[in-house]
mmCIF file of C-alpha atoms in Angstrom:
data_model
loop_
_atom_site.group_PDB
_atom_site.id
_atom_site.type_symbol
_atom_site.label_atom_id
_atom_site.label_comp_id
_atom_site.label_asym_id
_atom_site.label_seq_id
_atom_site.Cartn_x
_atom_site.Cartn_y
_atom_site.Cartn_z
ATOM 1 C CA MET C 1 60.763 143.772 110.390
ATOM 2 C CA LYS C 2 60.015 144.835 113.943
ATOM 3 C CA ASP C 3 59.759 141.476 115.711
ATOM 4 C CA GLN C 4 59.674 137.702 115.279
ATOM 5 C CA LYS C 5 56.024 137.745 114.189
ATOM 6 C CA ASP C 6 57.028 139.817 111.178
ATOM 7 C CA LEU C 7 59.850 137.374 110.467
ATOM 8 C CA LEU C 8 57.548 134.354 110.696
ATOM 9 C CA SER C 9 55.004 136.080 108.421
ATOM 10 C CA LEU C 10 57.727 136.655 105.807
ATOM 11 C CA ILE C 11 58.980 133.048 106.098
ATOM 12 C CA ASN C 12 55.448 131.689 105.542
ATOM 13 C CA LYS C 13 54.950 133.971 102.552
ATOM 14 C CA ILE C 14 58.176 132.760 100.918
ATOM 15 C CA ASP C 15 57.345 129.151 101.837
ATOM 16 C CA ARG C 16 54.048 129.470 99.918
ATOM 17 C CA MET C 17 55.901 130.918 96.932
ATOM 18 C CA LEU C 18 58.458 128.093 96.928
ATOM 19 C CA HIS C 19 55.700 125.463 96.921
ATOM 20 C CA ALA C 20 53.156 127.280 94.759
ATOM 21 C CA ASP C 21 53.105 124.427 92.223
ATOM 22 C CA SER C 22 52.654 121.677 94.809
ATOM 23 C CA ASN C 23 49.357 119.792 94.854
ATOM 24 C CA LYS C 24 49.756 118.986 98.539
ATOM 25 C CA ARG C 25 48.027 121.246 101.015
ATOM 26 C CA ARG C 26 50.636 122.812 103.282
ATOM 27 C CA LEU C 27 49.713 124.349 106.599
ATOM 28 C CA PRO C 28 51.671 127.482 107.528
ATOM 29 C CA ILE C 29 54.511 127.184 110.021
ATOM 30 C CA SER C 30 52.953 127.845 113.412
ATOM 31 C CA GLU C 31 54.347 130.220 115.999
ATOM 32 C CA ASN C 32 54.771 127.337 118.452
ATOM 33 C CA SER C 33 56.767 125.317 115.913
ATOM 34 C CA PHE C 34 58.870 128.363 115.048
ATOM 35 C CA ASN C 35 59.658 129.058 118.720
ATOM 36 C CA TYR C 36 60.492 125.387 119.288
ATOM 37 C CA TYR C 37 63.102 125.150 116.517
ATOM 38 C CA LYS C 38 64.683 128.532 117.165
ATOM 39 C CA ASN C 39 65.654 127.330 120.654
ATOM 40 C CA SER C 40 68.432 124.767 120.193
ATOM 41 C CA LYS C 41 68.476 123.935 123.903
ATOM 42 C CA ILE C 42 64.884 122.663 123.776
ATOM 43 C CA SER C 43 64.836 121.124 120.277
ATOM 44 C CA PHE C 44 68.456 119.904 120.206
ATOM 45 C CA LYS C 45 67.653 116.191 119.700
ATOM 46 C CA ARG C 46 64.961 116.745 117.068
ATOM 47 C CA ARG C 47 66.487 119.452 114.895
ATOM 48 C CA TYR C 48 68.886 117.329 112.822
ATOM 49 C CA LYS C 49 69.544 113.796 111.741
ATOM 50 C CA THR C 50 73.299 113.170 111.802
ATOM 51 C CA PHE C 51 75.105 110.632 109.630
ATOM 52 C CA ASN C 52 78.672 110.064 108.448
ATOM 53 C CA ILE C 53 80.089 109.827 104.927
ATOM 54 C CA PRO C 54 83.555 108.274 104.490
ATOM 55 C CA LYS C 55 86.064 110.392 102.562
ATOM 56 C CA LYS C 56 88.594 108.993 100.086
ATOM 57 C CA SER C 57 91.296 109.800 102.642
ATOM 58 C CA GLY C 58 89.687 107.411 105.115
ATOM 59 C CA LYS C 59 88.417 110.224 107.367
ATOM 60 C CA ILE C 60 84.756 110.884 108.109
ATOM 61 C CA ARG C 61 82.582 113.780 106.951
ATOM 62 C CA VAL C 62 79.711 114.510 109.354
ATOM 63 C CA ILE C 63 76.464 115.595 107.687
ATOM 64 C CA ASN C 64 73.605 117.176 109.648
ATOM 65 C CA ALA C 65 70.296 116.962 107.756
ATOM 66 C CA PRO C 66 67.570 119.198 109.232
ATOM 67 C CA CYS C 67 64.138 117.789 110.041
ATOM 68 C CA SER C 68 61.343 118.644 107.588
ATOM 69 C CA ARG C 69 59.886 121.593 109.533
ATOM 70 C CA LEU C 70 63.228 123.220 110.227
ATOM 71 C CA LYS C 71 64.185 122.649 106.579
ATOM 72 C CA ARG C 72 61.082 124.583 105.470
ATOM 73 C CA ILE C 73 62.148 127.527 107.631
ATOM 74 C CA GLN C 74 65.739 127.347 106.385
ATOM 75 C CA ARG C 75 64.732 127.141 102.725
ATOM 76 C CA ALA C 76 62.721 130.339 103.104
ATOM 77 C CA LEU C 77 65.651 132.039 104.859
ATOM 78 C CA ASN C 78 67.977 130.760 102.144
ATOM 79 C CA ALA C 79 65.801 132.466 99.507
ATOM 80 C CA ILE C 80 66.230 135.757 101.381
ATOM 81 C CA PHE C 81 70.012 135.346 101.767
ATOM 82 C CA SER C 82 70.412 134.369 98.097
ATOM 83 C CA ALA C 83 68.359 137.361 96.918
ATOM 84 C CA TYR C 84 70.547 139.784 98.871
ATOM 85 C CA TYR C 85 73.914 138.120 98.291
ATOM 86 C CA GLU C 86 76.036 140.226 95.949
ATOM 87 C CA GLN C 87 78.280 138.095 93.749
ATOM 88 C CA ASN C 88 81.948 138.915 93.355
ATOM 89 C CA ASP C 89 84.516 137.826 90.787
ATOM 90 C CA TYR C 90 86.337 135.503 93.179
ATOM 91 C CA SER C 91 83.795 133.212 94.857
ATOM 92 C CA CYS C 92 82.607 130.410 92.548
ATOM 93 C CA GLY C 93 80.993 127.954 94.977
ATOM 94 C CA PHE C 94 77.287 127.984 95.932
ATOM 95 C CA VAL C 95 76.687 130.887 93.535
ATOM 96 C CA ALA C 96 73.896 130.876 90.927
ATOM 97 C CA GLY C 97 75.271 130.759 87.383
ATOM 98 C CA LYS C 98 78.790 129.757 88.472
ATOM 99 C CA ASN C 99 80.541 126.414 88.825
ATOM 100 C CA VAL C 100 83.977 124.878 89.407
ATOM 101 C CA THR C 101 85.033 125.686 85.836
ATOM 102 C CA ASP C 102 84.714 129.450 86.381
ATOM 103 C CA GLY C 103 87.314 129.378 89.141
ATOM 104 C CA ALA C 104 89.640 127.027 87.267
ATOM 105 C CA LYS C 105 89.715 129.241 84.153
ATOM 106 C CA LYS C 106 91.433 132.007 86.124
ATOM 107 C CA HIS C 107 94.534 129.827 86.544
ATOM 108 C CA VAL C 108 95.102 128.418 83.036
ATOM 109 C CA ARG C 109 98.677 128.568 81.685
ATOM 110 C CA LYS C 110 100.263 129.908 84.856
ATOM 111 C CA SER C 111 103.766 128.883 85.892
ATOM 112 C CA TYR C 112 102.827 128.260 89.532
ATOM 113 C CA VAL C 113 99.537 127.300 91.183
ATOM 114 C CA LEU C 114 99.001 127.351 94.963
ATOM 115 C CA ASN C 115 96.125 125.307 96.435
ATOM 116 C CA ILE C 116 94.969 125.952 100.011
ATOM 117 C CA ASP C 117 92.241 124.177 101.978
ATOM 118 C CA LEU C 118 90.504 125.770 104.969
ATOM 119 C CA LYS C 119 90.305 123.293 107.839
ATOM 120 C CA ASP C 120 86.835 122.427 109.226
ATOM 121 C CA PHE C 121 85.272 125.181 107.136
ATOM 122 C CA PHE C 122 81.636 124.969 108.286
ATOM 123 C CA ASP C 123 82.601 124.125 111.871
ATOM 124 C CA SER C 124 84.797 127.220 112.074
ATOM 125 C CA ILE C 125 81.878 129.620 111.454
ATOM 126 C CA GLU C 126 80.127 130.226 114.764
ATOM 127 C CA MET C 127 76.752 131.776 115.477
ATOM 128 C CA TYR C 128 78.166 135.126 116.584
ATOM 129 C CA ARG C 129 79.632 135.616 113.073
ATOM 130 C CA ILE C 130 76.257 134.922 111.449
ATOM 131 C CA LYS C 131 74.571 137.365 113.808
ATOM 132 C CA ALA C 132 77.223 139.983 113.021
ATOM 133 C CA ILE C 133 76.746 139.833 109.226
ATOM 134 C CA LEU C 134 72.974 140.217 109.673
ATOM 135 C CA THR C 135 73.540 143.570 111.379
ATOM 136 C CA LEU C 136 75.613 144.817 108.413
ATOM 137 C CA PRO C 137 74.477 145.876 104.915
ATOM 138 C CA PRO C 138 72.474 144.717 103.051
ATOM 139 C CA PHE C 139 70.414 143.247 105.949
ATOM 140 C CA ASN C 140 70.906 146.013 108.537
ATOM 141 C CA LEU C 141 69.063 144.186 111.322
ATOM 142 C CA LYS C 142 69.314 145.817 114.730
ATOM 143 C CA SER C 143 70.721 143.655 117.509
ATOM 144 C CA ASP C 144 69.877 143.955 121.196
ATOM 145 C CA ARG C 145 71.063 141.300 123.656
ATOM 146 C CA ASN C 146 68.342 142.200 126.159
ATOM 147 C CA ASN C 147 65.546 141.974 123.587
ATOM 148 C CA PRO C 148 63.946 138.488 123.397
ATOM 149 C CA GLN C 149 62.560 139.498 119.985
ATOM 150 C CA ASP C 150 66.057 140.119 118.560
ATOM 151 C CA ILE C 151 65.609 139.061 114.917
ATOM 152 C CA ALA C 152 69.319 138.747 114.068
ATOM 153 C CA PHE C 153 69.821 136.458 117.069
ATOM 154 C CA THR C 154 66.750 134.387 116.124
ATOM 155 C CA ILE C 155 67.855 133.890 112.495
ATOM 156 C CA ALA C 156 71.384 132.960 113.587
ATOM 157 C CA ASN C 157 69.923 130.376 115.992
ATOM 158 C CA LEU C 158 67.754 128.873 113.262
ATOM 159 C CA CYS C 159 70.790 128.501 110.966
ATOM 160 C CA CYS C 160 73.326 127.194 113.520
ATOM 161 C CA HIS C 161 73.465 124.120 115.745
ATOM 162 C CA PRO C 162 75.550 123.083 118.800
ATOM 163 C CA LYS C 163 78.254 120.606 117.864
ATOM 164 C CA GLU C 164 81.553 119.220 119.133
ATOM 165 C CA VAL C 165 84.352 120.993 117.252
ATOM 166 C CA THR C 166 88.122 121.370 117.412
ATOM 167 C CA ARG C 167 89.623 124.612 118.662
ATOM 168 C CA LEU C 168 93.102 125.769 119.708
ATOM 169 C CA ASP C 169 93.774 126.547 123.353
ATOM 170 C CA ALA C 170 96.070 129.290 124.696
ATOM 171 C CA ASP C 171 99.107 127.060 124.060
ATOM 172 C CA GLY C 172 98.131 126.354 120.456
ATOM 173 C CA LYS C 173 97.067 122.764 121.169
ATOM 174 C CA GLU C 174 93.864 121.293 119.776
ATOM 175 C CA MET C 175 90.965 120.718 122.172
ATOM 176 C CA ILE C 176 87.401 119.458 121.765
ATOM 177 C CA CYS C 177 84.589 121.804 122.782
ATOM 178 C CA VAL C 178 80.928 122.489 121.956
ATOM 179 C CA ARG C 179 80.135 125.510 119.785
ATOM 180 C CA ASN C 180 77.022 126.742 117.949
ATOM 181 C CA VAL C 181 78.193 126.485 114.320
ATOM 182 C CA LEU C 182 76.916 126.201 110.748
ATOM 183 C CA PRO C 183 75.805 122.586 110.135
ATOM 184 C CA GLN C 184 77.030 120.973 106.943
ATOM 185 C CA GLY C 185 73.751 119.842 105.398
ATOM 186 C CA ALA C 186 71.475 122.801 106.167
ATOM 187 C CA PRO C 187 70.092 124.686 103.099
ATOM 188 C CA THR C 188 71.246 128.002 104.568
ATOM 189 C CA SER C 189 74.865 127.044 105.283
ATOM 190 C CA PRO C 190 76.409 127.407 101.777
ATOM 191 C CA VAL C 191 75.232 130.965 101.076
ATOM 192 C CA LEU C 192 76.022 132.019 104.661
ATOM 193 C CA THR C 193 79.633 130.895 104.208
ATOM 194 C CA ASN C 194 79.875 133.214 101.194
ATOM 195 C CA LEU C 195 78.383 136.085 103.194
ATOM 196 C CA VAL C 196 80.870 135.488 106.008
ATOM 197 C CA CYS C 197 83.759 135.277 103.504
ATOM 198 C CA ARG C 198 83.051 138.582 101.734
ATOM 199 C CA GLN C 199 85.813 140.354 103.649
ATOM 200 C CA LEU C 200 88.152 137.381 103.203
ATOM 201 C CA ASP C 201 87.619 137.540 99.425
ATOM 202 C CA ARG C 202 88.260 141.288 99.328
ATOM 203 C CA ARG C 203 91.503 141.040 101.279
ATOM 204 C CA LEU C 204 92.853 138.033 99.412
ATOM 205 C CA ALA C 205 91.928 139.642 96.091
ATOM 206 C CA GLY C 206 93.844 142.759 97.169
ATOM 207 C CA LEU C 207 96.831 140.625 98.137
ATOM 208 C CA SER C 208 96.799 138.855 94.763
ATOM 209 C CA LYS C 209 96.706 142.158 92.851
ATOM 210 C CA ARG C 210 99.649 143.460 94.864
ATOM 211 C CA TYR C 211 101.726 140.444 93.755
ATOM 212 C CA ARG C 212 100.266 140.238 90.205
ATOM 213 C CA ALA C 213 98.627 136.897 90.926
ATOM 214 C CA SER C 214 95.161 135.465 90.218
ATOM 215 C CA TYR C 215 92.785 134.431 93.011
ATOM 216 C CA SER C 216 89.621 132.314 93.272
ATOM 217 C CA ARG C 217 87.718 130.518 96.028
ATOM 218 C CA TYR C 218 85.335 127.582 95.779
ATOM 219 C CA ALA C 219 83.875 127.150 99.300
ATOM 220 C CA ASP C 220 86.909 126.148 101.395
ATOM 221 C CA ASP C 221 89.245 125.622 98.402
ATOM 222 C CA ILE C 222 91.423 128.704 97.843
ATOM 223 C CA THR C 223 93.644 129.004 94.760
ATOM 224 C CA PHE C 224 96.324 131.498 93.699
ATOM 225 C CA SER C 225 98.395 131.398 90.535
ATOM 226 C CA ALA C 226 101.272 133.490 89.180
ATOM 227 C CA ASN C 227 103.993 133.417 86.539
ATOM 228 C CA ARG C 228 106.754 133.785 89.121
ATOM 229 C CA ASN C 229 107.228 131.785 92.286
ATOM 230 C CA ILE C 230 105.900 133.990 95.086
ATOM 231 C CA PHE C 231 104.730 130.949 97.041
ATOM 232 C CA HIS C 232 107.841 130.078 99.088
ATOM 233 C CA PRO C 233 106.735 129.373 102.694
ATOM 234 C CA LYS C 234 108.815 132.269 104.056
ATOM 235 C CA SER C 235 107.962 134.729 101.282
ATOM 236 C CA GLY C 236 106.217 138.022 102.005
ATOM 237 C CA PHE C 237 103.179 136.778 100.095
ATOM 238 C CA CYS C 238 102.773 133.634 102.225
ATOM 239 C CA LYS C 239 103.322 135.485 105.496
ATOM 240 C CA GLU C 240 100.639 138.029 104.604
ATOM 241 C CA LEU C 241 98.368 135.254 103.319
ATOM 242 C CA ARG C 242 98.555 133.362 106.612
ATOM 243 C CA ARG C 243 98.024 136.573 108.602
ATOM 244 C CA ILE C 244 94.840 137.407 106.664
ATOM 245 C CA ILE C 245 93.338 133.907 106.820
ATOM 246 C CA GLU C 246 94.264 132.884 110.362
ATOM 247 C CA ASP C 247 94.857 136.031 112.423
ATOM 248 C CA ASP C 248 92.451 138.435 110.752
ATOM 249 C CA GLN C 249 89.606 136.191 109.500
ATOM 250 C CA LYS C 250 89.929 133.421 112.141
ATOM 251 C CA PHE C 251 90.024 130.480 109.716
ATOM 252 C CA ARG C 252 92.663 127.736 109.842
ATOM 253 C CA ILE C 253 94.811 126.574 106.935
ATOM 254 C CA ASN C 254 94.983 122.811 106.452
ATOM 255 C CA ASN C 255 98.732 122.391 105.932
ATOM 256 C CA GLU C 256 98.282 118.778 104.808
ATOM 257 C CA LYS C 257 96.314 119.935 101.756
ATOM 258 C CA THR C 258 98.439 122.971 100.894
ATOM 259 C CA ARG C 259 100.575 122.466 97.798
ATOM 260 C CA VAL C 260 102.384 124.397 95.068
ATOM 261 C CA GLN C 261 102.201 122.975 91.534
ATOM 262 C CA GLY C 262 104.825 124.054 89.016
ATOM 263 C CA LYS C 263 104.403 124.113 85.265
ATOM 264 C CA GLY C 264 106.185 120.793 84.818
ATOM 265 C CA TYR C 265 103.527 119.009 86.882
ATOM 266 C CA ARG C 266 99.819 118.433 86.433
ATOM 267 C CA GLN C 267 98.242 121.591 87.826
ATOM 268 C CA LYS C 268 94.754 121.068 89.245
ATOM 269 C CA VAL C 269 92.148 123.489 90.563
ATOM 270 C CA THR C 270 89.035 121.953 92.200
ATOM 271 C CA GLY C 271 89.747 118.711 90.332
ATOM 272 C CA ILE C 272 90.161 120.365 86.906
ATOM 273 C CA THR C 273 93.490 120.369 85.057
ATOM 274 C CA VAL C 274 94.601 123.899 84.044
ATOM 275 C CA ASN C 275 98.084 123.498 82.499
ATOM 276 C CA GLU C 276 97.148 124.489 78.923
ATOM 277 C CA LYS C 277 93.336 124.596 79.092
ATOM 278 C CA VAL C 278 90.579 123.407 81.408
ATOM 279 C CA SER C 279 90.290 119.629 81.106
ATOM 280 C CA LEU C 280 89.389 116.600 83.194
ATOM 281 C CA GLY C 281 92.529 114.573 82.650
ATOM 282 C CA ARG C 282 93.153 111.221 81.020
ATOM 283 C CA ARG C 283 91.867 109.063 83.876
ATOM 284 C CA TYR C 284 88.377 110.582 83.748
ATOM 285 C CA VAL C 285 88.049 110.022 79.993
ATOM 286 C CA LYS C 286 89.708 106.586 80.163
ATOM 287 C CA GLN C 287 87.207 105.397 82.758
ATOM 288 C CA LEU C 288 84.237 106.533 80.659
ATOM 289 C CA ARG C 289 85.680 104.804 77.572
ATOM 290 C CA MET C 290 86.210 101.599 79.548
ATOM 291 C CA TRP C 291 82.622 101.476 80.841
ATOM 292 C CA LEU C 292 81.201 102.171 77.376
ATOM 293 C CA TYR C 293 83.463 99.518 75.815
ATOM 294 C CA LEU C 294 82.373 96.881 78.354
ATOM 295 C CA TRP C 295 78.742 97.765 77.694
ATOM 296 C CA GLU C 296 79.263 97.459 73.928
ATOM 297 C CA GLU C 297 81.161 94.158 74.114
ATOM 298 C CA TYR C 298 79.452 92.275 76.956
ATOM 299 C CA GLY C 299 76.032 93.859 77.371
ATOM 300 C CA TYR C 300 74.628 96.099 80.069
ATOM 301 C CA GLU C 301 74.068 93.532 82.849
ATOM 302 C CA GLN C 302 77.579 92.053 82.759
ATOM 303 C CA ALA C 303 79.206 95.476 82.364
ATOM 304 C CA SER C 304 77.218 96.732 85.386
ATOM 305 C CA GLU C 305 78.796 94.127 87.654
ATOM 306 C CA TYR C 306 82.291 95.332 86.805
ATOM 307 C CA PHE C 307 81.154 98.958 87.023
ATOM 308 C CA LYS C 308 79.876 98.631 90.597
ATOM 309 C CA ASN C 309 83.201 97.279 91.870
ATOM 310 C CA ASP C 310 85.224 99.870 89.960
ATOM 311 C CA TYR C 311 82.983 102.812 90.874
ATOM 312 C CA THR C 312 82.834 101.999 94.590
ATOM 313 C CA ALA C 313 86.602 101.488 94.788
ATOM 314 C CA ALA C 314 87.270 104.816 93.049
ATOM 315 C CA ARG C 315 84.873 106.891 95.173
ATOM 316 C CA GLY C 316 85.376 105.218 98.536
ATOM 317 C CA TYR C 317 81.668 105.846 99.219
ATOM 318 C CA VAL C 318 78.493 105.380 97.179
ATOM 319 C CA LYS C 319 75.219 106.755 98.548
ATOM 320 C CA SER C 320 73.188 103.941 97.014
ATOM 321 C CA HIS C 321 74.534 100.402 96.833
ATOM 322 C CA ASN C 322 72.359 99.997 93.729
ATOM 323 C CA ALA C 323 73.971 102.861 91.775
ATOM 324 C CA GLU C 324 73.020 102.421 88.119
ATOM 325 C CA MET C 325 75.824 102.565 85.552
ATOM 326 C CA ILE C 326 73.479 104.202 83.044
ATOM 327 C CA ASN C 327 72.866 107.178 85.386
ATOM 328 C CA VAL C 328 76.492 107.548 86.498
ATOM 329 C CA ILE C 329 77.706 107.701 82.893
ATOM 330 C CA ALA C 330 75.038 110.302 82.102
ATOM 331 C CA GLY C 331 76.143 112.414 85.078
ATOM 332 C CA LYS C 332 79.810 112.168 84.129
ATOM 333 C CA LEU C 333 79.048 113.171 80.546
ATOM 334 C CA ASP C 334 77.033 116.159 81.780
ATOM 335 C CA TYR C 335 79.945 117.224 83.971
ATOM 336 C CA MET C 336 82.382 116.769 81.091
ATOM 337 C CA LYS C 337 80.130 118.904 78.879
ATOM 338 C CA MET C 338 80.106 121.658 81.501
ATOM 339 C CA VAL C 339 83.912 121.680 81.759
ATOM 340 C CA VAL C 340 85.080 121.245 78.155
ATOM 341 C CA GLY C 341 81.984 122.375 76.245
ATOM 342 C CA ALA C 342 79.460 120.645 73.980
ATOM 343 C CA ASP C 343 81.671 121.137 70.896
ATOM 344 C CA ASN C 344 84.627 119.224 72.347
ATOM 345 C CA GLU C 345 85.433 116.313 70.015
ATOM 346 C CA THR C 346 86.149 113.783 72.769
ATOM 347 C CA TYR C 347 82.901 114.634 74.546
ATOM 348 C CA ARG C 348 80.856 114.356 71.343
ATOM 349 C CA LYS C 349 82.279 110.930 70.499
ATOM 350 C CA LEU C 350 81.645 109.536 73.987
ATOM 351 C CA ASN C 351 78.168 111.039 74.076
ATOM 352 C CA ASP C 352 77.277 109.563 70.680
ATOM 353 C CA ARG C 353 78.390 106.094 71.813
ATOM 354 C CA TYR C 354 76.328 106.422 74.978
ATOM 355 C CA ARG C 355 73.165 107.489 73.160
ATOM 356 C CA ARG C 356 73.473 104.631 70.643
ATOM 357 C CA LEU C 357 73.723 102.150 73.531
ATOM 358 C CA ILE C 358 70.698 103.702 75.209
ATOM 359 C CA GLU C 359 68.585 103.419 72.069
ATOM 360 C CA ILE C 360 69.544 99.752 71.660
ATOM 361 C CA ARG C 361 68.767 98.904 75.277
ATOM 362 C CA ASN C 362 65.494 100.785 75.663
ATOM 363 C CA PRO C 363 64.290 103.433 73.192
ATOM 364 C CA GLU C 364 61.459 104.489 75.526
ATOM 365 C CA LEU C 365 63.304 105.438 78.705
ATOM 366 C CA SER C 366 61.123 107.871 80.567
ATOM 367 C CA MET C 367 63.146 111.071 80.899
ATOM 368 C CA THR C 368 65.928 113.102 79.329
ATOM 369 C CA HIS C 369 68.230 115.579 81.036
ATOM 370 C CA SER C 370 70.761 117.727 79.172
ATOM 371 C CA GLY C 371 70.471 115.381 76.190
ATOM 372 C CA HIS C 372 71.103 112.271 78.293
ATOM 373 C CA PHE C 373 68.549 109.569 78.998
ATOM 374 C CA ILE C 374 68.003 108.959 82.697
ATOM 375 C CA LYS C 375 66.315 105.878 84.105
ATOM 376 C CA VAL C 376 63.909 106.943 86.869
ATOM 377 C CA ASP C 377 62.209 104.786 89.480
ATOM 378 C CA LEU C 378 58.741 106.367 89.610
ATOM 379 C CA ASP C 379 58.082 104.770 93.012
ATOM 380 C CA ASN C 380 61.015 106.517 94.597
ATOM 381 C CA GLU C 381 59.531 109.616 96.274
ATOM 382 C CA SER C 382 62.928 111.119 97.109
ATOM 383 C CA VAL C 383 64.055 111.001 93.470
ATOM 384 C CA MET C 384 60.827 112.576 92.235
ATOM 385 C CA SER C 385 61.065 115.256 94.929
ATOM 386 C CA LEU C 386 64.606 116.075 93.797
ATOM 387 C CA ILE C 387 63.508 116.327 90.163
ATOM 388 C CA SER C 388 60.633 118.580 91.207
ATOM 389 C CA ASP C 389 63.042 120.885 93.025
ATOM 390 C CA ILE C 390 65.316 121.053 89.967
ATOM 391 C CA VAL C 391 62.389 121.902 87.671
ATOM 392 C CA LYS C 392 61.256 124.674 90.009
ATOM 393 C CA ARG C 393 64.737 126.172 90.129
ATOM 394 C CA LEU C 394 64.969 126.127 86.328
#
């Protein structure tokens, strides 16, 4: 690509490919629209819709959802990034064909497991880092500060957004400032974090091999495991670990979420228990059994009332206040199947109970997904759009 016109032409071509099966007529992204959204100073107030999601800890997670036109541009860019992203053995998040189980399996039956969380992961990746990776292989885009047609700079601007973030001053104290960072909610942000973290993965993998440990990363969750305790805070391993993450790669370790789990305790990696094998723990299974029992004994409507109170209290946040028990159970069974496998006896028994209840309640529910019946509101455009996206990806 020589200039931004070439970039826009490529984006429109990919956009047509992504929506080839759509019945709606879609006009190409215009040059004026493209120039408007690439300039965050002009389009700042119209680029994203910001909303907060409460965490279980009581803190707030800020989500920035791009407007429809910017999302079209970012989805096309995301297709390019994903096509060129080279998978490694260590990153398991936001990677096609991988999930949380792949990372957890690396740490089964280890005497010690170290969990580390990177603080403000998306907020810590600034625009200059995105621009830098676009100038390196496999993209190899040339960068010229004095060139208004600088493609690397344009792409980085389209993928980042000015936001108030926390940084450390010269004295090591936290301060609030505005930086152009990756927004949590943009289609391009997940794969870009993996591109930025390629060097981090290589160096941490090298460190783990040196100490005969295992290493995996799922987004901002970093895990090491070993059969001897190399995880003392003042050990050579931990000193080198902190140097790589904070001094070399400019991320920050969240000390509040850093913990070492010995063999005598329940060892968890991205929510999955890994002591003897990958499993979801007793509480997960117990909750599913309880909901199915209530449904069997008292009927769906009465069981749903208890479910809503229990589910909301456990999650701390529910996107829809009308969350259907039938769909939540289906999702939890699908997740359980992914972790423990379809042949797992506990999964098969719970799944059989669920399907019998479904057939009794309504044998003609409209859709199935992974062997589970899903109730779908055909008037809900957002749900149908999501299903359409899933079908296209498959």
